[in-house]
């Protein structure tokens, strides 16, 4: 059976995120809604904005470089949790972290990370991995898996869905705000599968005129 084959009748969707990215957060909330309205199973993976941009720091504004420095901690904690507690904890921990960072406006401090760990029943000691490179090899491997599917000139989120022949097709995005609910979520998912089924389809894009709306 292919890794992209339906499991229990559910279509797999692989999703790569960095916990600090507000646009990935919006898309991830849409995917949770899709799970309610379509037979879809989301499989969560980490990627890292810090890793993505580490070779071009000199080209970035100081404010964004500061953000990237803070970005190491949360994603390291998520990958450590995955290594120690399994794949199933990745999605819930992402939700706990993202709720604090984006919906509640908390900074990615140790206190916020410890709070998120407690929200999902994980030990506070996992926060120590925010300053550790113990699982950086696993983090980089997860990041590379997502980026290799979609290319180097994108960011987070990356979503991979079955194409017309069952093999995965990956995209950056969809970038959307606010996160669609109900039938709108279903229609956007159906459209994602539709464009993935077209050989040679790469991109639809327009200028963003609105920031992320957290609800």
Short mmCIF file of C-alpha atoms in Angstrom, two decimals:
data_model
loop_
_atom_site.label_atom_id
_atom_site.label_comp_id
_atom_site.label_asym_id
_atom_site.label_seq_id
_atom_site.Cartn_x
_atom_site.Cartn_y
_atom_site.Cartn_z
CA UNK A 1 0.00 0.00 0.00
CA UNK A 2 1.32 3.47 -0.88
CA UNK A 3 1.80 5.98 1.93
CA UNK A 4 -0.68 8.10 0.03
CA UNK A 5 -3.36 5.41 -0.13
CA UNK A 6 -6.55 6.09 1.84
CA UNK A 7 -6.50 4.66 5.35
CA UNK A 8 -9.91 3.52 6.58
CA UNK A 9 -11.39 5.43 3.66
CA UNK A 10 -9.70 8.71 4.66
CA UNK A 11 -7.52 10.70 2.29
CA UNK A 12 -4.10 11.55 3.78
CA UNK A 13 -2.89 15.13 3.79
CA UNK A 14 0.64 15.87 4.98
CA UNK A 15 1.14 19.30 6.51
CA UNK A 16 4.48 20.98 7.35
CA UNK A 17 4.45 23.93 9.74
CA UNK A 18 6.59 26.21 11.83
CA UNK A 19 4.73 27.04 15.07
CA UNK A 20 5.59 30.74 14.81
CA UNK A 21 4.22 31.31 11.29
CA UNK A 22 0.79 32.99 11.46
CA UNK A 23 -0.10 31.99 7.90
CA UNK A 24 0.67 28.34 8.57
CA UNK A 25 -1.53 28.65 11.63
CA UNK A 26 -4.44 29.91 9.55
CA UNK A 27 -4.05 27.09 7.04
CA UNK A 28 -3.74 24.49 9.78
CA UNK A 29 -7.03 25.63 11.35
CA UNK A 30 -8.64 25.20 7.93
CA UNK A 31 -7.25 21.66 7.71
CA UNK A 32 -8.76 20.79 11.09
CA UNK A 33 -12.07 22.01 9.73
CA UNK A 34 -11.58 19.91 6.59
CA UNK A 35 -11.23 16.82 8.79
CA UNK A 36 -14.77 17.52 10.04
CA UNK A 37 -16.38 17.91 6.61
CA UNK A 38 -14.40 15.51 4.42
CA UNK A 39 -12.90 12.05 4.94
CA UNK A 40 -9.39 13.41 5.44
CA UNK A 41 -6.60 12.58 7.87
CA UNK A 42 -3.99 15.27 8.47
CA UNK A 43 -0.47 14.09 9.23
CA UNK A 44 1.54 16.82 10.95
CA UNK A 45 5.23 17.52 10.37
CA UNK A 46 7.61 20.27 11.40
CA UNK A 47 9.58 22.51 9.13
CA UNK A 48 11.65 25.45 10.27
CA UNK A 49 11.77 29.06 9.12
CA UNK A 50 15.14 29.32 10.87
CA UNK A 51 16.54 26.44 8.83
CA UNK A 52 14.91 27.74 5.64
CA UNK A 53 16.58 31.13 6.01
CA UNK A 54 19.87 30.27 7.71
CA UNK A 55 21.92 30.79 4.53
CA UNK A 56 20.48 34.21 3.75
CA UNK A 57 20.39 35.95 7.12
CA UNK A 58 22.56 38.81 5.84
CA UNK A 59 19.87 39.65 3.27
CA UNK A 60 17.04 39.86 5.81
CA UNK A 61 15.82 42.83 7.87
CA UNK A 62 17.03 42.88 11.48
CA UNK A 63 13.48 42.47 12.79
CA UNK A 64 13.01 39.25 10.82
CA UNK A 65 16.42 37.95 11.89
CA UNK A 66 15.35 38.43 15.50
CA UNK A 67 12.15 36.47 14.81
CA UNK A 68 14.14 33.63 13.27
CA UNK A 69 16.34 33.45 16.35
CA UNK A 70 13.21 32.97 18.48
CA UNK A 71 11.85 30.41 16.00
CA UNK A 72 14.38 27.73 16.95
CA UNK A 73 12.89 27.05 20.38
CA UNK A 74 9.28 26.04 19.62
CA UNK A 75 10.09 23.83 16.64
CA UNK A 76 12.87 22.09 18.59
CA UNK A 77 10.43 21.35 21.40
CA UNK A 78 7.88 19.91 18.95
CA UNK A 79 10.43 17.61 17.32
CA UNK A 80 11.67 16.49 20.75
CA UNK A 81 8.10 15.72 21.78
CA UNK A 82 7.61 13.71 18.60
CA UNK A 83 10.79 11.73 19.17
CA UNK A 84 9.91 10.94 22.78
CA UNK A 85 6.11 10.63 22.64
CA UNK A 86 5.26 9.71 19.05
CA UNK A 87 3.74 11.25 15.94
CA UNK A 88 0.26 11.58 17.44
CA UNK A 89 1.36 14.33 19.82
CA UNK A 90 2.59 16.67 17.06
CA UNK A 91 -0.83 18.02 16.03
CA UNK A 92 -2.14 18.60 19.58
CA UNK A 93 1.09 20.28 20.69
CA UNK A 94 1.06 22.50 17.61
CA UNK A 95 -2.50 23.53 18.47
CA UNK A 96 -1.50 24.30 22.06
CA UNK A 97 1.52 26.36 21.00
CA UNK A 98 -0.28 28.14 18.18
CA UNK A 99 -3.24 29.05 20.36
CA UNK A 100 -0.90 30.73 22.80
CA UNK A 101 1.30 32.42 20.19
CA UNK A 102 -1.36 33.55 17.74
CA UNK A 103 -4.78 33.64 19.36
CA UNK A 104 -3.61 34.76 22.81
CA UNK A 105 -0.65 36.84 21.63
CA UNK A 106 1.95 35.25 23.90
CA UNK A 107 5.62 35.52 22.99
CA UNK A 108 7.49 32.25 22.35
CA UNK A 109 9.02 32.27 25.83
CA UNK A 110 9.86 29.27 27.99
CA UNK A 111 6.81 30.09 30.09
CA UNK A 112 4.50 29.91 27.07
CA UNK A 113 6.10 26.68 25.85
CA UNK A 114 5.80 25.08 29.31
CA UNK A 115 2.16 26.15 29.39
CA UNK A 116 1.50 24.56 26.00
CA UNK A 117 3.21 21.35 27.08
CA UNK A 118 0.99 21.24 30.14
CA UNK A 119 -2.09 21.83 27.97
CA UNK A 120 -1.48 18.49 26.26
CA UNK A 121 -0.21 16.58 29.26
CA UNK A 122 3.48 16.60 28.38
CA UNK A 123 6.27 17.13 30.94
CA UNK A 124 7.59 20.66 31.38
CA UNK A 125 11.14 19.34 31.03
CA UNK A 126 10.63 19.10 27.27
CA UNK A 127 10.99 22.90 27.20
CA UNK A 128 14.71 22.37 27.86
CA UNK A 129 15.03 21.22 24.25
CA UNK A 130 14.27 24.77 23.05
CA UNK A 131 17.96 25.55 23.64
CA UNK A 132 19.31 22.15 22.63
CA UNK A 133 20.45 20.83 19.27
CA UNK A 134 19.91 17.23 20.40
CA UNK A 135 17.25 16.59 17.76
CA UNK A 136 18.34 19.08 15.12
CA UNK A 137 19.19 16.23 12.74
CA UNK A 138 15.60 14.98 12.98
CA UNK A 139 14.29 18.53 12.65
CA UNK A 140 16.33 19.12 9.51
CA UNK A 141 15.25 15.79 8.05
CA UNK A 142 11.57 16.63 8.57
CA UNK A 143 12.10 20.10 7.11
CA UNK A 144 13.94 18.66 4.11
CA UNK A 145 11.18 16.13 3.44
CA UNK A 146 8.63 18.91 3.07
CA UNK A 147 10.83 21.32 1.14
CA UNK A 148 12.03 18.62 -1.24
CA UNK A 149 8.43 18.02 -2.24
CA UNK A 150 7.69 21.65 -3.08
CA UNK A 151 10.99 23.44 -3.83
CA UNK A 152 13.27 25.93 -2.11
CA UNK A 153 11.54 29.19 -3.05
CA UNK A 154 8.61 28.87 -0.64
CA UNK A 155 7.95 29.01 3.09
CA UNK A 156 5.48 27.51 5.49
CA UNK A 157 2.92 25.99 5.30
CA UNK A 158 3.55 23.16 2.87
CA UNK A 159 0.72 20.75 2.16
CA UNK A 160 1.01 17.51 0.19
CA UNK A 161 -2.06 15.75 -1.18
CA UNK A 162 -2.65 12.84 -3.57
CA UNK A 163 -2.52 13.80 -7.24
CA UNK A 164 -4.32 12.17 -10.14
CA UNK A 165 -2.07 9.10 -10.08
CA UNK A 166 -2.05 8.79 -6.29
CA UNK A 167 1.44 10.23 -5.92
CA UNK A 168 1.80 13.27 -3.71
CA UNK A 169 1.63 16.79 -5.11
CA UNK A 170 2.84 19.49 -2.74
CA UNK A 171 2.05 23.20 -2.59
CA UNK A 172 2.93 26.19 -0.48
CA UNK A 173 -0.33 27.25 1.11
CA UNK A 174 -3.17 27.70 0.55
CA UNK A 175 -2.79 31.09 2.20
CA UNK A 176 -6.17 32.18 3.49
CA UNK A 177 -7.71 34.37 6.17
CA UNK A 178 -9.82 33.88 8.13
CA UNK A 179 -9.72 30.07 8.19
CA UNK A 180 -12.76 28.83 6.23
CA UNK A 181 -15.42 26.92 8.11
CA UNK A 182 -18.03 24.36 7.09
CA UNK A 183 -18.88 24.20 3.42
CA UNK A 184 -16.34 26.90 2.53
CA UNK A 185 -13.61 24.73 4.06
CA UNK A 186 -14.87 21.78 2.05
CA UNK A 187 -14.89 23.74 -1.20
CA UNK A 188 -11.33 24.95 -0.71
CA UNK A 189 -10.22 21.38 -0.02
CA UNK A 190 -12.03 20.09 -3.11
CA UNK A 191 -10.34 22.81 -5.14
CA UNK A 192 -6.94 21.88 -3.75
CA UNK A 193 -7.44 18.29 -4.83
CA UNK A 194 -8.69 19.48 -8.22
CA UNK A 195 -5.61 21.57 -9.04
CA UNK A 196 -3.36 18.80 -7.69
CA UNK A 197 -4.92 16.49 -10.27
CA UNK A 198 -3.84 18.70 -13.19
CA UNK A 199 -0.40 17.72 -14.53
CA UNK A 200 1.86 20.76 -14.76
CA UNK A 201 -0.19 23.00 -12.44
CA UNK A 202 2.07 25.11 -10.22
CA UNK A 203 0.67 28.35 -8.90
CA UNK A 204 -2.23 30.74 -8.40
CA UNK A 205 -1.40 33.91 -6.50
CA UNK A 206 -2.55 37.44 -5.71
CA UNK A 207 -1.25 40.19 -3.44
CA UNK A 208 -2.34 39.82 0.20
CA UNK A 209 -4.32 42.86 1.33
CA UNK A 210 -5.30 41.57 4.77
CA UNK A 211 -3.37 40.11 7.68
CA UNK A 212 -4.23 36.87 9.44
CA UNK A 213 -7.54 36.95 11.32
CA UNK A 214 -7.40 34.70 14.37
CA UNK A 215 -10.72 33.42 15.65
#
